[in-house]
Amino acid sequence: MSLADVYDVDVTFYHRDGTIYVDTRVGAPEHLLALLDGLGLDRHSAQDDVWHQIPDEMDEIAMKAMADRAASLLARAGYQVDIDAGLFGGTAYRAALAEQAAHRPPPPPAAQVRRAR
């Protein structure tokens, strides 16, 4: 079980020992893994476990900027994304979530009636 499975999201970003990791659900589709590859993240695997990480040779500011940009693109693509609260500000990610929420259809009329009571 991956952290993404634990948090019930498609992708989770977290920071450990100076590295930013990007974890997907177990058995994530290849198109999601390829998307993460295409965003510049390094893919790693060991014993049926696949994860990505921000390239270690980047400085911390560049790492955080890359993670923020990747998270926002994943959110815009409709993936559920979790970000470790201490990792970075997530300004691009929060903007993508707001944009995503603005495009959601309104709740059905029955749900609106129940809320009004």
GROMACS .gro file of C-alpha atoms in nm:
model
  117
    1MET     CA    1   0.000   0.000   0.000
    2SER     CA    2   0.134   0.343  -0.096
    3LEU     CA    3   0.084   0.675   0.084
    4ALA     CA    4  -0.150   0.779  -0.196
    5ASP     CA    5  -0.365   0.475  -0.110
    6VAL     CA    6  -0.351   0.563   0.261
    7TYR     CA    7  -0.462   0.923   0.192
    8ASP     CA    8  -0.719   0.806  -0.068
    9VAL     CA    9  -0.580   1.028  -0.345
   10ASP     CA   10  -0.427   0.968  -0.686
   11VAL     CA   11  -0.095   1.138  -0.605
   12THR     CA   12   0.071   1.259  -0.286
   13PHE     CA   13   0.375   1.484  -0.250
   14TYR     CA   14   0.589   1.457   0.063
   15HIS     CA   15   0.935   1.554   0.187
   16ARG     CA   16   1.182   1.318   0.355
   17ASP     CA   17   1.555   1.357   0.416
   18GLY     CA   18   1.595   1.649   0.174
   19THR     CA   19   1.408   1.481  -0.113
   20ILE     CA   20   1.057   1.550  -0.243
   21TYR     CA   21   0.879   1.225  -0.325
   22VAL     CA   22   0.570   1.184  -0.540
   23ASP     CA   23   0.372   0.871  -0.460
   24THR     CA   24   0.087   0.726  -0.668
   25ARG     CA   25  -0.167   0.457  -0.586
   26VAL     CA   26  -0.055   0.097  -0.619
   27GLY     CA   27  -0.122  -0.009  -0.977
   28ALA     CA   28  -0.146   0.350  -1.103
   29PRO     CA   29  -0.213   0.361  -1.478
   30GLU     CA   30   0.088   0.398  -1.703
   31HIS     CA   31  -0.049   0.724  -1.847
   32LEU     CA   32  -0.028   0.884  -1.499
   33LEU     CA   33   0.325   0.753  -1.447
   34ALA     CA   34   0.423   0.878  -1.794
   35LEU     CA   35   0.270   1.219  -1.714
   36LEU     CA   36   0.489   1.240  -1.402
   37ASP     CA   37   0.790   1.140  -1.613
   38GLY     CA   38   0.701   1.412  -1.862
   39LEU     CA   39   0.685   1.672  -1.586
   40GLY     CA   40   1.053   1.609  -1.517
   41LEU     CA   41   1.018   1.379  -1.216
   42ASP     CA   42   1.254   1.084  -1.183
   43ARG     CA   43   1.082   0.742  -1.178
   44HIS     CA   44   1.213   0.476  -0.941
   45SER     CA   45   1.101   0.124  -0.864
   46ALA     CA   46   1.185  -0.163  -0.631
   47GLN     CA   47   0.997  -0.489  -0.578
   48ASP     CA   48   0.669  -0.389  -0.750
   49ASP     CA   49   0.680  -0.044  -0.586
   50VAL     CA   50   0.692   0.258  -0.819
   51TRP     CA   51   0.746   0.617  -0.708
   52HIS     CA   52   0.874   0.944  -0.848
   53GLN     CA   53   1.090   1.210  -0.694
   54ILE     CA   54   1.209   1.557  -0.776
   55PRO     CA   55   1.566   1.536  -0.914
   56ASP     CA   56   1.811   1.562  -0.622
   57GLU     CA   57   2.057   1.784  -0.807
   58MET     CA   58   1.815   2.079  -0.792
   59ASP     CA   59   1.836   2.337  -0.515
   60GLU     CA   60   1.551   2.347  -0.263
   61ILE     CA   61   1.373   2.646  -0.418
   62ALA     CA   62   1.377   2.486  -0.764
   63MET     CA   63   1.259   2.154  -0.616
   64LYS     CA   64   0.965   2.321  -0.444
   65ALA     CA   65   0.875   2.524  -0.754
   66MET     CA   66   0.882   2.208  -0.968
   67ALA     CA   67   0.663   2.020  -0.718
   68ASP     CA   68   0.415   2.310  -0.698
   69ARG     CA   69   0.392   2.329  -1.078
   70ALA     CA   70   0.350   1.951  -1.110
   71ALA     CA   71   0.079   1.943  -0.842
   72SER     CA   72  -0.116   2.220  -1.012
   73LEU     CA   73  -0.098   2.048  -1.352
   74LEU     CA   74  -0.215   1.719  -1.199
   75ALA     CA   75  -0.506   1.894  -1.026
   76ARG     CA   76  -0.606   2.066  -1.351
   77ALA     CA   77  -0.597   1.726  -1.521
   78GLY     CA   78  -0.854   1.603  -1.268
   79TYR     CA   79  -0.631   1.398  -1.038
   80GLN     CA   80  -0.683   1.408  -0.663
   81VAL     CA   81  -0.361   1.543  -0.516
   82ASP     CA   82  -0.240   1.559  -0.154
   83ILE     CA   83   0.053   1.776  -0.050
   84ASP     CA   84   0.243   1.742   0.276
   85ALA     CA   85   0.151   2.061   0.465
   86GLY     CA   86   0.513   2.146   0.547
   87LEU     CA   87   0.639   2.096   0.194
   88PHE     CA   88   0.566   2.422   0.016
   89GLY     CA   89   0.312   2.699  -0.023
   90GLY     CA   90   0.134   2.535  -0.312
   91THR     CA   91   0.018   2.863  -0.466
   92ALA     CA   92  -0.015   2.720  -0.817
   93TYR     CA   93  -0.181   2.410  -0.674
   94ARG     CA   94  -0.437   2.614  -0.477
   95ALA     CA   95  -0.514   2.821  -0.788
   96ALA     CA   96  -0.572   2.500  -0.986
   97LEU     CA   97  -0.808   2.368  -0.718
   98ALA     CA   98  -1.004   2.695  -0.721
   99GLU     CA   99  -1.028   2.677  -1.100
  100GLN     CA  100  -1.140   2.314  -1.079
  101ALA     CA  101  -1.410   2.403  -0.823
  102ALA     CA  102  -1.535   2.689  -1.042
  103HIS     CA  103  -1.601   2.445  -1.327
  104ARG     CA  104  -1.793   2.190  -1.120
  105PRO     CA  105  -2.161   2.164  -1.204
  106PRO     CA  106  -2.401   2.293  -0.938
  107PRO     CA  107  -2.560   2.034  -0.708
  108PRO     CA  108  -2.892   1.886  -0.818
  109PRO     CA  109  -3.207   2.077  -0.709
  110ALA     CA  110  -3.299   1.813  -0.448
  111ALA     CA  111  -2.970   1.869  -0.269
  112GLN     CA  112  -3.028   2.245  -0.269
  113VAL     CA  113  -3.372   2.199  -0.110
  114ARG     CA  114  -3.232   1.984   0.171
  115ARG     CA  115  -2.970   2.245   0.253
  116ALA     CA  116  -3.231   2.521   0.272
  117ARG     CA  117  -3.419   2.355   0.557
   0.00000   0.00000   0.00000
